[in-house]
Amino acid sequence: MKFGIIKERKNPPDRRVVFTPEELVRLQTEHPEAFIKVESSDIRVFTDDAYKKVGIEVADDISDCDVFFGVKEIPVDYLIPNKKYFFFSHTIKKQIHNRKLLQAILDKNIELYDHETIVDATNRRLIGFGRYAGIVGAYNGFRAFGIKYDLFNLPKAETLQTKEDLIARLKRQTLPNIKIVLTGHGKVGMGAKEILDGMKLKQVSPEDFLNKVYSQAVYTQIDVLDYNKRLDGKAPESNNDFYKNPQDYTSDFERFTKVADVFMAGHFHGNGSPDILTLEMLQAADCKIKVVADISCDVDGPISCTTRSSTIAEPFYGYLPIDNKEVPYTHPGSIMVMAVDNLPCELPKDASEGFGEMFMEHVIPAFFNNDKDGILARAKITENGKLTPRFAYLQDYVEGNGIHS
Protein backbone atom coordinates (compact mmCIF):
# COMPACT_ATOMS: atom_id res chain seq x y z
CA MET A 1 0.00 0.00 0.00
CA LYS A 2 1.48 3.34 -1.10
CA PHE A 3 0.27 6.42 0.83
CA GLY A 4 0.78 9.96 -0.46
CA ILE A 5 0.49 13.21 1.53
CA ILE A 6 -0.58 15.85 -0.97
CA LYS A 7 0.24 19.53 -1.13
CA GLU A 8 -2.68 21.81 -0.26
CA ARG A 9 -3.59 23.91 -3.29
CA LYS A 10 -6.83 25.64 -2.32
CA ASN A 11 -6.84 29.39 -1.75
CA PRO A 12 -6.59 30.92 0.76
CA PRO A 13 -3.61 28.68 1.62
CA ASP A 14 -4.16 26.08 4.34
CA ARG A 15 -1.06 25.11 6.33
CA ARG A 16 -2.61 22.03 7.96
CA VAL A 17 -1.73 18.46 7.06
CA VAL A 18 -3.30 15.08 7.83
CA PHE A 19 -0.05 13.58 9.18
CA THR A 20 2.82 15.23 11.05
CA PRO A 21 6.33 13.82 10.60
CA GLU A 22 6.02 12.02 13.95
CA GLU A 23 2.74 10.36 12.99
CA LEU A 24 4.20 9.13 9.71
CA VAL A 25 7.09 7.57 11.64
CA ARG A 26 4.50 5.88 13.85
CA LEU A 27 2.59 4.66 10.77
CA GLN A 28 5.77 3.26 9.26
CA THR A 29 6.71 1.57 12.54
CA GLU A 30 3.31 -0.03 13.11
CA HIS A 31 2.88 -1.01 9.44
CA PRO A 32 6.32 -1.65 7.90
CA GLU A 33 4.65 -2.85 4.71
CA ALA A 34 3.33 0.69 4.06
CA PHE A 35 5.18 2.94 1.61
CA ILE A 36 4.87 6.68 2.31
CA LYS A 37 5.65 9.74 0.18
CA VAL A 38 5.10 13.42 0.99
CA GLU A 39 4.54 15.94 -1.80
CA SER A 40 6.86 18.92 -1.45
CA SER A 41 5.12 22.04 -0.09
CA ASP A 42 6.31 25.52 0.78
CA ILE A 43 3.24 26.40 2.86
CA ARG A 44 2.77 23.36 5.10
CA VAL A 45 3.27 24.05 8.83
CA PHE A 46 5.78 21.18 8.88
CA THR A 47 8.58 21.83 6.40
CA ASP A 48 9.89 19.38 3.83
CA ASP A 49 13.06 19.12 5.91
CA ALA A 50 11.04 18.13 8.99
CA TYR A 51 9.81 15.05 7.09
CA LYS A 52 13.20 14.29 5.54
CA LYS A 53 14.93 14.38 8.93
CA VAL A 54 12.79 11.49 10.19
CA GLY A 55 13.40 9.44 7.05
CA ILE A 56 10.20 10.19 5.09
CA GLU A 57 10.62 10.62 1.36
CA VAL A 58 9.65 14.05 0.00
CA ALA A 59 9.14 14.47 -3.76
CA ASP A 60 7.59 16.78 -6.33
CA ASP A 61 5.88 13.82 -7.99
CA ILE A 62 3.94 11.35 -5.83
CA SER A 63 1.66 10.05 -8.57
CA ASP A 64 2.85 6.48 -8.02
CA CYS A 65 0.95 6.35 -4.69
CA ASP A 66 -2.35 4.50 -4.37
CA VAL A 67 -4.04 6.51 -1.61
CA PHE A 68 -3.79 10.28 -1.19
CA PHE A 69 -4.44 12.20 2.03
CA GLY A 70 -5.27 15.91 2.03
CA VAL A 71 -7.22 18.44 4.05
CA LYS A 72 -9.11 20.79 1.72
CA GLU A 73 -10.72 20.34 -1.69
CA ILE A 74 -8.35 19.45 -4.52
CA PRO A 75 -8.49 21.49 -7.74
CA VAL A 76 -9.98 19.33 -10.49
CA ASP A 77 -6.89 19.59 -12.69
CA TYR A 78 -4.75 17.97 -9.97
CA LEU A 79 -6.94 14.90 -9.47
CA ILE A 80 -5.24 11.71 -10.71
CA PRO A 81 -7.60 9.12 -12.25
CA ASN A 82 -8.12 5.68 -10.71
CA LYS A 83 -6.78 6.63 -7.27
CA LYS A 84 -8.19 6.79 -3.74
CA TYR A 85 -8.51 10.20 -2.08
CA PHE A 86 -9.27 11.38 1.45
CA PHE A 87 -10.09 15.07 1.98
CA PHE A 88 -12.90 17.42 2.99
CA SER A 89 -14.82 17.57 -0.29
CA HIS A 90 -17.72 19.68 0.99
CA THR A 91 -20.13 17.89 -1.33
CA ILE A 92 -22.22 15.70 0.97
CA LYS A 93 -24.64 18.57 1.70
CA LYS A 94 -24.94 19.24 -2.04
CA GLN A 95 -22.85 22.42 -1.91
CA ILE A 96 -23.26 24.06 -5.31
CA HIS A 97 -19.68 25.38 -5.55
CA ASN A 98 -18.24 21.85 -5.41
CA ARG A 99 -20.58 20.09 -7.81
CA LYS A 100 -17.95 20.12 -10.58
CA LEU A 101 -15.48 18.55 -8.17
CA LEU A 102 -17.73 15.56 -7.50
CA GLN A 103 -18.51 15.24 -11.20
CA ALA A 104 -14.78 15.16 -11.97
CA ILE A 105 -14.17 12.54 -9.27
CA LEU A 106 -16.79 10.30 -10.87
CA ASP A 107 -15.47 10.96 -14.39
CA LYS A 108 -11.93 10.07 -13.31
CA ASN A 109 -13.02 6.85 -11.60
CA ILE A 110 -11.69 8.05 -8.24
CA GLU A 111 -12.66 6.50 -4.91
CA LEU A 112 -13.55 9.43 -2.65
CA TYR A 113 -13.53 9.19 1.13
CA ASP A 114 -14.59 12.40 2.87
CA HIS A 115 -13.20 13.08 6.34
CA GLU A 116 -16.75 14.00 7.37
CA THR A 117 -18.07 10.59 6.36
CA ILE A 118 -15.63 8.63 8.52
CA VAL A 119 -18.02 7.39 11.19
CA ASP A 120 -18.50 4.41 13.49
CA ALA A 121 -21.38 1.94 13.32
CA THR A 122 -23.65 4.43 15.13
CA ASN A 123 -22.81 7.21 12.63
CA ARG A 124 -20.69 9.11 15.16
CA ARG A 125 -17.92 11.09 13.47
CA LEU A 126 -14.49 9.75 14.33
CA ILE A 127 -12.14 12.47 13.07
CA GLY A 128 -12.26 16.20 12.48
CA PHE A 129 -10.89 19.57 13.44
CA GLY A 130 -13.90 20.53 15.60
CA ARG A 131 -11.96 20.73 18.85
CA TYR A 132 -9.57 23.27 17.36
CA ALA A 133 -12.42 25.29 15.88
CA GLY A 134 -13.81 25.54 19.41
CA ILE A 135 -10.45 26.53 20.89
CA VAL A 136 -9.74 29.28 18.35
CA GLY A 137 -13.40 30.40 18.19
CA ALA A 138 -13.59 30.98 21.93
CA TYR A 139 -10.33 32.92 21.84
CA ASN A 140 -11.67 35.05 18.98
CA GLY A 141 -14.85 35.67 20.98
CA PHE A 142 -12.81 37.28 23.75
CA ARG A 143 -10.73 39.14 21.19
CA ALA A 144 -13.97 40.58 19.79
CA PHE A 145 -15.19 41.58 23.26
CA GLY A 146 -11.93 43.37 24.03
CA ILE A 147 -12.04 45.31 20.77
CA LYS A 148 -15.74 46.21 21.04
CA TYR A 149 -15.41 47.70 24.49
CA ASP A 150 -11.87 49.02 24.02
CA LEU A 151 -10.70 46.95 26.98
CA PHE A 152 -7.79 45.01 25.48
CA ASN A 153 -6.35 44.07 22.10
CA LEU A 154 -5.37 40.43 21.80
CA PRO A 155 -3.08 39.28 18.97
CA LYS A 156 -4.56 37.13 16.24
CA ALA A 157 -4.52 33.44 17.06
CA GLU A 158 -2.56 32.73 13.87
CA THR A 159 0.40 34.69 15.30
CA LEU A 160 0.59 32.29 18.28
CA GLN A 161 1.66 28.65 18.28
CA THR A 162 -0.45 26.57 20.67
CA LYS A 163 -3.59 26.44 22.78
CA GLU A 164 -1.43 27.18 25.81
CA ASP A 165 -0.25 30.41 24.13
CA LEU A 166 -3.86 31.49 23.62
CA ILE A 167 -4.75 30.79 27.24
CA ALA A 168 -1.67 32.61 28.50
CA ARG A 169 -2.67 35.75 26.57
CA LEU A 170 -6.26 35.54 27.80
CA LYS A 171 -5.24 35.14 31.44
CA ARG A 172 -3.40 38.47 31.29
CA GLN A 173 -6.66 40.31 30.63
CA THR A 174 -9.10 41.55 33.25
CA LEU A 175 -12.72 40.80 32.40
CA PRO A 176 -15.71 42.62 33.87
CA ASN A 177 -18.50 40.54 35.45
CA ILE A 178 -19.89 39.39 32.11
CA LYS A 179 -21.97 36.29 31.49
CA ILE A 180 -21.04 33.94 28.65
CA VAL A 181 -23.40 31.27 27.31
CA LEU A 182 -21.88 28.37 25.36
CA THR A 183 -23.99 25.94 23.33
CA GLY A 184 -22.85 22.44 22.42
CA HIS A 185 -21.26 19.43 24.08
CA GLY A 186 -19.57 17.95 21.01
CA LYS A 187 -15.98 18.45 19.88
CA VAL A 188 -16.55 22.13 19.05
CA GLY A 189 -18.31 22.99 22.31
CA MET A 190 -15.81 21.07 24.40
CA GLY A 191 -12.92 22.76 22.58
CA ALA A 192 -14.36 26.15 23.50
CA LYS A 193 -14.77 24.91 27.08
CA GLU A 194 -11.03 24.13 27.20
CA ILE A 195 -10.35 27.84 26.72
CA LEU A 196 -12.90 28.96 29.31
CA ASP A 197 -11.60 26.48 31.86
CA GLY A 198 -8.00 27.31 31.02
CA MET A 199 -8.76 30.93 31.88
CA LYS A 200 -10.15 29.69 35.22
CA LEU A 201 -13.56 31.22 34.50
CA LYS A 202 -16.26 30.10 36.91
CA GLN A 203 -18.76 27.66 35.39
CA VAL A 204 -22.31 27.88 36.76
CA SER A 205 -25.49 25.91 36.15
CA PRO A 206 -27.97 27.19 33.57
CA GLU A 207 -30.43 27.94 36.39
CA ASP A 208 -27.92 29.98 38.38
CA PHE A 209 -26.77 31.71 35.20
CA LEU A 210 -30.33 32.86 34.56
CA ASN A 211 -31.16 33.93 38.09
CA LYS A 212 -28.03 34.96 39.99
CA VAL A 213 -25.84 38.05 39.84
CA TYR A 214 -22.07 37.55 40.00
CA SER A 215 -19.18 39.86 40.79
CA GLN A 216 -16.91 38.00 38.35
CA ALA A 217 -17.11 36.72 34.76
CA VAL A 218 -18.97 33.40 34.58
CA TYR A 219 -20.11 30.97 31.90
CA THR A 220 -22.65 28.23 31.46
CA GLN A 221 -22.56 25.39 28.92
CA ILE A 222 -26.03 24.40 27.74
CA ASP A 223 -27.41 21.44 25.83
CA VAL A 224 -30.33 21.08 23.41
CA LEU A 225 -33.02 20.76 26.09
CA ASP A 226 -31.75 23.92 27.80
CA TYR A 227 -32.35 26.04 24.71
CA ASN A 228 -35.28 24.20 23.11
CA LYS A 229 -38.71 23.29 24.46
CA ARG A 230 -41.56 21.15 23.20
CA LEU A 231 -44.38 23.02 21.48
CA ASP A 232 -46.96 21.06 23.49
CA GLY A 233 -45.35 22.02 26.80
CA LYS A 234 -44.56 18.44 27.80
CA ALA A 235 -41.26 17.63 29.48
CA PRO A 236 -39.12 15.38 27.23
CA GLU A 237 -37.54 12.33 28.82
CA SER A 238 -34.17 12.80 27.14
CA ASN A 239 -32.24 14.53 24.36
CA ASN A 240 -33.21 11.68 22.05
CA ASP A 241 -36.76 12.99 21.85
CA PHE A 242 -35.41 16.23 20.41
CA TYR A 243 -33.10 14.46 17.97
CA LYS A 244 -35.93 12.22 16.73
CA ASN A 245 -38.66 14.89 16.66
CA PRO A 246 -37.06 18.32 16.13
CA GLN A 247 -40.25 19.53 14.45
CA ASP A 248 -42.04 19.27 17.80
CA TYR A 249 -39.75 21.88 19.38
CA THR A 250 -39.19 25.62 19.37
CA SER A 251 -36.31 27.70 20.66
CA ASP A 252 -36.20 28.50 24.37
CA PHE A 253 -33.00 30.50 24.04
CA GLU A 254 -34.63 33.89 24.65
CA ARG A 255 -34.29 33.52 28.40
CA PHE A 256 -30.51 33.43 27.94
CA THR A 257 -30.49 36.50 25.67
CA LYS A 258 -31.88 38.55 28.57
CA VAL A 259 -28.87 37.89 30.81
CA ALA A 260 -25.91 36.87 28.59
CA ASP A 261 -23.38 39.38 27.28
CA VAL A 262 -21.50 36.94 25.03
CA PHE A 263 -22.86 33.98 23.07
CA MET A 264 -20.42 31.30 21.92
CA ALA A 265 -22.18 28.95 19.50
CA GLY A 266 -20.54 25.53 19.42
CA HIS A 267 -23.60 23.36 18.78
CA PHE A 268 -24.42 21.00 15.95
CA HIS A 269 -27.64 22.10 14.23
CA GLY A 270 -29.42 19.22 12.52
CA ASN A 271 -31.85 19.46 9.63
CA GLY A 272 -35.33 20.36 10.82
CA SER A 273 -34.16 21.73 14.17
CA PRO A 274 -35.66 25.09 15.21
CA ASP A 275 -33.62 28.26 14.87
CA ILE A 276 -31.83 29.13 18.11
CA LEU A 277 -31.22 32.90 18.16
CA THR A 278 -33.99 34.50 16.10
CA LEU A 279 -34.36 38.01 14.69
CA GLU A 280 -37.23 38.64 17.10
CA MET A 281 -34.99 37.80 20.07
CA LEU A 282 -32.25 40.09 18.80
CA GLN A 283 -34.70 42.94 18.24
CA ALA A 284 -36.21 42.61 21.72
CA ALA A 285 -35.58 45.62 23.97
CA ASP A 286 -34.22 43.41 26.74
CA CYS A 287 -31.74 41.46 24.57
CA LYS A 288 -28.39 41.88 26.28
CA ILE A 289 -26.10 39.97 23.91
CA LYS A 290 -23.48 42.20 22.31
CA VAL A 291 -20.90 39.68 21.03
CA VAL A 292 -21.69 36.47 19.12
CA ALA A 293 -18.85 34.06 18.39
CA ASP A 294 -20.58 31.71 15.94
CA ILE A 295 -18.03 28.91 15.89
CA SER A 296 -20.45 26.53 14.17
CA CYS A 297 -20.96 29.18 11.47
CA ASP A 298 -24.13 28.09 9.67
CA VAL A 299 -24.77 31.05 7.36
CA ASP A 300 -28.45 32.07 7.20
CA GLY A 301 -29.05 29.32 9.73
CA PRO A 302 -30.01 29.08 13.40
CA ILE A 303 -28.19 32.28 14.46
CA SER A 304 -29.91 35.21 12.76
CA CYS A 305 -27.00 37.62 13.02
CA THR A 306 -24.71 35.24 11.09
CA THR A 307 -25.47 36.67 7.68
CA ARG A 308 -22.16 35.56 6.15
CA SER A 309 -18.95 33.84 7.08
CA SER A 310 -15.98 36.02 7.91
CA THR A 311 -12.28 35.43 7.30
CA ILE A 312 -9.13 35.02 9.35
CA ALA A 313 -7.93 38.32 7.84
CA GLU A 314 -11.21 40.13 8.70
CA PRO A 315 -12.88 38.01 11.41
CA PHE A 316 -15.47 40.49 12.71
CA TYR A 317 -18.46 42.38 11.40
CA GLY A 318 -21.32 44.27 12.94
CA TYR A 319 -25.00 43.37 12.81
CA LEU A 320 -27.76 45.88 13.51
CA PRO A 321 -30.87 43.98 14.65
CA ILE A 322 -33.33 46.84 14.21
CA ASP A 323 -32.50 47.01 10.48
CA ASN A 324 -31.56 43.34 10.10
CA LYS A 325 -28.41 44.22 8.22
CA GLU A 326 -24.65 44.23 8.43
CA VAL A 327 -22.96 47.42 9.64
CA PRO A 328 -19.39 48.25 10.75
CA TYR A 329 -18.69 46.57 14.06
CA THR A 330 -17.83 50.00 15.45
CA HIS A 331 -21.50 50.99 15.17
CA PRO A 332 -22.65 51.65 18.76
CA GLY A 333 -25.91 49.77 18.32
CA SER A 334 -24.44 46.72 16.64
CA ILE A 335 -23.80 43.20 17.80
CA MET A 336 -20.22 42.14 17.05
CA VAL A 337 -20.19 38.88 15.10
CA MET A 338 -17.28 36.46 14.64
CA ALA A 339 -18.15 33.82 12.03
CA VAL A 340 -14.86 32.52 10.64
CA ASP A 341 -15.53 29.20 8.88
CA ASN A 342 -11.96 27.85 8.88
CA LEU A 343 -10.88 28.53 12.46
CA PRO A 344 -8.52 25.53 12.86
CA CYS A 345 -6.28 27.09 10.18
CA GLU A 346 -5.17 29.59 12.83
CA LEU A 347 -3.56 26.81 14.90
CA PRO A 348 -2.21 24.60 12.10
CA LYS A 349 0.41 22.77 14.18
CA ASP A 350 -1.89 21.80 17.07
CA ALA A 351 -4.74 20.99 14.70
CA SER A 352 -2.57 18.78 12.49
CA GLU A 353 -1.16 16.88 15.46
CA GLY A 354 -4.62 16.16 16.86
CA PHE A 355 -6.04 15.20 13.46
CA GLY A 356 -3.17 12.81 12.72
CA GLU A 357 -3.61 11.05 16.06
CA MET A 358 -7.30 10.47 15.34
CA PHE A 359 -6.57 9.27 11.81
CA MET A 360 -3.96 6.81 13.06
CA GLU A 361 -6.34 5.44 15.66
CA HIS A 362 -9.53 5.14 13.62
CA VAL A 363 -8.68 4.95 9.92
CA ILE A 364 -5.22 3.54 9.17
CA PRO A 365 -5.89 0.15 10.85
CA ALA A 366 -8.75 -0.42 8.40
CA PHE A 367 -6.25 -0.64 5.53
CA PHE A 368 -4.50 -3.54 7.22
CA ASN A 369 -7.32 -5.49 8.92
CA ASN A 370 -9.53 -5.93 5.87
CA ASP A 371 -11.73 -3.05 7.13
CA LYS A 372 -13.23 -5.37 9.73
CA ASP A 373 -15.19 -2.52 11.39
CA GLY A 374 -16.55 -1.10 8.13
CA ILE A 375 -14.82 2.27 8.54
CA LEU A 376 -13.77 2.55 4.90
CA ALA A 377 -16.96 1.00 3.53
CA ARG A 378 -19.14 3.56 5.32
CA ALA A 379 -16.92 6.49 4.33
CA LYS A 380 -16.65 5.65 0.62
CA ILE A 381 -18.68 8.09 -1.48
CA THR A 382 -17.71 6.99 -4.99
CA GLU A 383 -16.54 3.73 -6.58
CA ASN A 384 -16.18 2.55 -10.17
CA GLY A 385 -17.38 5.89 -11.49
CA LYS A 386 -20.62 5.78 -9.50
CA LEU A 387 -21.96 6.92 -6.15
CA THR A 388 -22.04 4.19 -3.52
CA PRO A 389 -25.52 3.19 -2.23
CA ARG A 390 -24.98 5.11 1.02
CA PHE A 391 -24.51 8.33 -0.98
CA ALA A 392 -26.94 7.69 -3.80
CA TYR A 393 -28.94 10.68 -2.56
CA LEU A 394 -26.30 12.88 -4.25
CA GLN A 395 -27.27 11.69 -7.74
CA ASP A 396 -29.63 14.61 -8.41
CA TYR A 397 -26.89 16.97 -7.22
CA VAL A 398 -24.38 15.42 -9.60
CA GLU A 399 -26.91 15.85 -12.43
CA GLY A 400 -27.51 19.48 -11.52
CA ASN A 401 -30.65 19.24 -9.42
CA GLY A 402 -31.27 19.75 -5.69
CA ILE A 403 -28.14 21.80 -5.12
CA HIS A 404 -27.56 24.15 -2.23
CA SER A 405 -25.28 27.06 -1.53
mmCIF file of N, CA and C in Angstrom, residues 274-322:
data_model
loop_
_atom_site.group_PDB
_atom_site.id
_atom_site.type_symbol
_atom_site.label_atom_id
_atom_site.label_comp_id
_atom_site.label_asym_id
_atom_site.label_seq_id
_atom_site.Cartn_x
_atom_site.Cartn_y
_atom_site.Cartn_z
ATOM 1 N N PRO A 274 -35.229 23.688 15.194
ATOM 2 C CA PRO A 274 -35.655 25.089 15.207
ATOM 3 C C PRO A 274 -34.464 26.038 15.267
ATOM 4 N N ASP A 275 -34.645 27.239 14.733
ATOM 5 C CA ASP A 275 -33.617 28.262 14.868
ATOM 6 C C ASP A 275 -33.394 28.539 16.349
ATOM 7 N N ILE A 276 -32.177 28.935 16.699
ATOM 8 C CA ILE A 276 -31.827 29.135 18.106
ATOM 9 C C ILE A 276 -31.963 30.593 18.505
ATOM 10 N N LEU A 277 -31.182 31.468 17.859
ATOM 11 C CA LEU A 277 -31.222 32.903 18.159
ATOM 12 C C LEU A 277 -31.901 33.609 16.997
ATOM 13 N N THR A 278 -33.168 33.960 17.190
ATOM 14 C CA THR A 278 -33.987 34.499 16.100
ATOM 15 C C THR A 278 -33.879 36.021 16.016
ATOM 16 N N LEU A 279 -34.334 36.562 14.882
ATOM 17 C CA LEU A 279 -34.357 38.007 14.694
ATOM 18 C C LEU A 279 -35.213 38.682 15.760
ATOM 19 N N GLU A 280 -36.339 38.059 16.090
ATOM 20 C CA GLU A 280 -37.234 38.643 17.105
ATOM 21 C C GLU A 280 -36.532 38.755 18.454
ATOM 22 N N MET A 281 -35.747 37.743 18.803
ATOM 23 C CA MET A 281 -34.992 37.798 20.067
ATOM 24 C C MET A 281 -33.975 38.929 20.043
ATOM 25 N N LEU A 282 -33.278 39.065 18.905
ATOM 26 C CA LEU A 282 -32.246 40.094 18.795
ATOM 27 C C LEU A 282 -32.841 41.497 18.805
ATOM 28 N N GLN A 283 -34.066 41.629 18.299
ATOM 29 C CA GLN A 283 -34.703 42.944 18.240
ATOM 30 C C GLN A 283 -35.416 43.316 19.541
ATOM 31 N N ALA A 284 -35.532 42.351 20.457
ATOM 32 C CA ALA A 284 -36.213 42.615 21.720
ATOM 33 C C ALA A 284 -35.455 43.658 22.534
ATOM 34 N N ALA A 285 -36.195 44.521 23.203
ATOM 35 C CA ALA A 285 -35.584 45.616 23.971
ATOM 36 C C ALA A 285 -34.697 45.112 25.093
ATOM 37 N N ASP A 286 -35.004 43.919 25.610
ATOM 38 C CA ASP A 286 -34.217 43.406 26.738
ATOM 39 C C ASP A 286 -33.150 42.403 26.314
ATOM 40 N N CYS A 287 -32.839 42.328 25.013
ATOM 41 C CA CYS A 287 -31.741 41.457 24.566
ATOM 42 C C CYS A 287 -30.427 42.097 24.987
ATOM 43 N N LYS A 288 -29.627 41.349 25.709
ATOM 44 C CA LYS A 288 -28.388 41.877 26.285
ATOM 45 C C LYS A 288 -27.145 41.480 25.500
ATOM 46 N N ILE A 289 -27.265 40.493 24.621
ATOM 47 C CA ILE A 289 -26.099 39.968 23.906
ATOM 48 C C ILE A 289 -25.486 41.036 22.996
ATOM 49 N N LYS A 290 -24.185 41.207 23.123
ATOM 50 C CA LYS A 290 -23.482 42.202 22.310
ATOM 51 C C LYS A 290 -22.347 41.598 21.479
ATOM 52 N N VAL A 291 -21.936 40.367 21.806
ATOM 53 C CA VAL A 291 -20.900 39.681 21.034
ATOM 54 C C VAL A 291 -21.370 38.257 20.764
ATOM 55 N N VAL A 292 -21.337 37.838 19.500
ATOM 56 C CA VAL A 292 -21.689 36.473 19.120
ATOM 57 C C VAL A 292 -20.490 35.852 18.411
ATOM 58 N N ALA A 293 -19.918 34.834 19.026
ATOM 59 C CA ALA A 293 -18.854 34.059 18.391
ATOM 60 C C ALA A 293 -19.507 32.796 17.838
ATOM 61 N N ASP A 294 -19.889 32.841 16.559
ATOM 62 C CA ASP A 294 -20.583 31.714 15.944
ATOM 63 C C ASP A 294 -19.548 30.746 15.386
ATOM 64 N N ILE A 295 -19.082 29.864 16.261
ATOM 65 C CA ILE A 295 -18.027 28.912 15.888
ATOM 66 C C ILE A 295 -18.568 27.889 14.898
ATOM 67 N N SER A 296 -19.839 27.495 15.078
ATOM 68 C CA SER A 296 -20.448 26.531 14.167
ATOM 69 C C SER A 296 -20.647 27.116 12.782
ATOM 70 N N CYS A 297 -20.919 28.412 12.718
ATOM 71 C CA CYS A 297 -20.963 29.179 11.468
ATOM 72 C C CYS A 297 -21.855 28.567 10.387
ATOM 73 N N ASP A 298 -23.140 28.471 10.680
ATOM 74 C CA ASP A 298 -24.127 28.095 9.665
ATOM 75 C C ASP A 298 -24.741 29.376 9.119
ATOM 76 N N VAL A 299 -24.307 29.796 7.936
ATOM 77 C CA VAL A 299 -24.774 31.050 7.358
ATOM 78 C C VAL A 299 -26.261 30.963 7.030
ATOM 79 N N ASP A 300 -26.996 32.039 7.377
ATOM 80 C CA ASP A 300 -28.453 32.068 7.196
ATOM 81 C C ASP A 300 -29.097 30.858 7.859
ATOM 82 N N GLY A 301 -28.564 30.494 9.006
ATOM 83 C CA GLY A 301 -29.048 29.322 9.731
ATOM 84 C C GLY A 301 -29.668 29.679 11.065
ATOM 85 N N PRO A 302 -29.324 28.945 12.121
ATOM 86 C CA PRO A 302 -30.011 29.076 13.398
ATOM 87 C C PRO A 302 -29.656 30.326 14.196
ATOM 88 N N ILE A 303 -28.595 31.046 13.784
ATOM 89 C CA ILE A 303 -28.186 32.277 14.459
ATOM 90 C C ILE A 303 -28.433 33.424 13.484
ATOM 91 N N SER A 304 -29.454 34.233 13.755
ATOM 92 C CA SER A 304 -29.908 35.212 12.763
ATOM 93 C C SER A 304 -28.875 36.266 12.404
ATOM 94 N N CYS A 305 -27.983 36.575 13.321
ATOM 95 C CA CYS A 305 -27.001 37.624 13.022
ATOM 96 C C CYS A 305 -25.824 37.106 12.197
ATOM 97 N N THR A 306 -25.758 35.803 11.953
ATOM 98 C CA THR A 306 -24.705 35.242 11.095
ATOM 99 C C THR A 306 -25.199 35.300 9.654
ATOM 100 N N THR A 307 -24.981 36.448 9.039
ATOM 101 C CA THR A 307 -25.473 36.669 7.681
ATOM 102 C C THR A 307 -24.466 36.225 6.626
ATOM 103 N N ARG A 308 -23.218 36.043 7.055
ATOM 104 C CA ARG A 308 -22.164 35.560 6.149
ATOM 105 C C ARG A 308 -21.021 35.021 7.002
ATOM 106 N N SER A 309 -20.162 34.252 6.382
ATOM 107 C CA SER A 309 -18.952 33.835 7.082
ATOM 108 C C SER A 309 -17.926 34.957 6.962
ATOM 109 N N SER A 310 -17.058 35.035 7.960
ATOM 110 C CA SER A 310 -15.981 36.022 7.912
ATOM 111 C C SER A 310 -14.663 35.284 7.671
ATOM 112 N N THR A 311 -13.577 36.011 7.657
ATOM 113 C CA THR A 311 -12.283 35.432 7.299
ATOM 114 C C THR A 311 -11.274 35.623 8.425
ATOM 115 N N ILE A 312 -10.201 34.845 8.372
ATOM 116 C CA ILE A 312 -9.132 35.019 9.348
ATOM 117 C C ILE A 312 -8.558 36.430 9.252
ATOM 118 N N ALA A 313 -8.457 36.959 8.029
ATOM 119 C CA ALA A 313 -7.933 38.317 7.836
ATOM 120 C C ALA A 313 -8.881 39.371 8.408
ATOM 121 N N GLU A 314 -10.189 39.181 8.212
ATOM 122 C CA GLU A 314 -11.207 40.128 8.702
ATOM 123 C C GLU A 314 -12.275 39.333 9.442
ATOM 124 N N PRO A 315 -12.003 38.960 10.707
ATOM 125 C CA PRO A 315 -12.883 38.014 11.406
ATOM 126 C C PRO A 315 -14.188 38.582 11.944
ATOM 127 N N PHE A 316 -14.314 39.908 12.031
ATOM 128 C CA PHE A 316 -15.467 40.492 12.706
ATOM 129 C C PHE A 316 -16.296 41.374 11.770
ATOM 130 N N TYR A 317 -17.596 41.383 12.020
ATOM 131 C CA TYR A 317 -18.462 42.379 11.395
ATOM 132 C C TYR A 317 -19.577 42.732 12.368
ATOM 133 N N GLY A 318 -20.237 43.829 12.075
ATOM 134 C CA GLY A 318 -21.324 44.270 12.939
ATOM 135 C C GLY A 318 -22.667 43.889 12.355
ATOM 136 N N TYR A 319 -23.629 43.697 13.236
ATOM 137 C CA TYR A 319 -24.995 43.371 12.805
ATOM 138 C C TYR A 319 -25.952 44.249 13.599
ATOM 139 N N LEU A 320 -26.804 44.974 12.874
ATOM 140 C CA LEU A 320 -27.764 45.884 13.510
ATOM 141 C C LEU A 320 -29.144 45.236 13.487
ATOM 142 N N PRO A 321 -29.600 44.727 14.627
ATOM 143 C CA PRO A 321 -30.868 43.983 14.652
ATOM 144 C C PRO A 321 -32.064 44.789 14.165
ATOM 145 N N ILE A 322 -32.134 46.048 14.544
ATOM 146 C CA ILE A 322 -33.329 46.844 14.215
ATOM 147 C C ILE A 322 -33.531 46.949 12.713
#
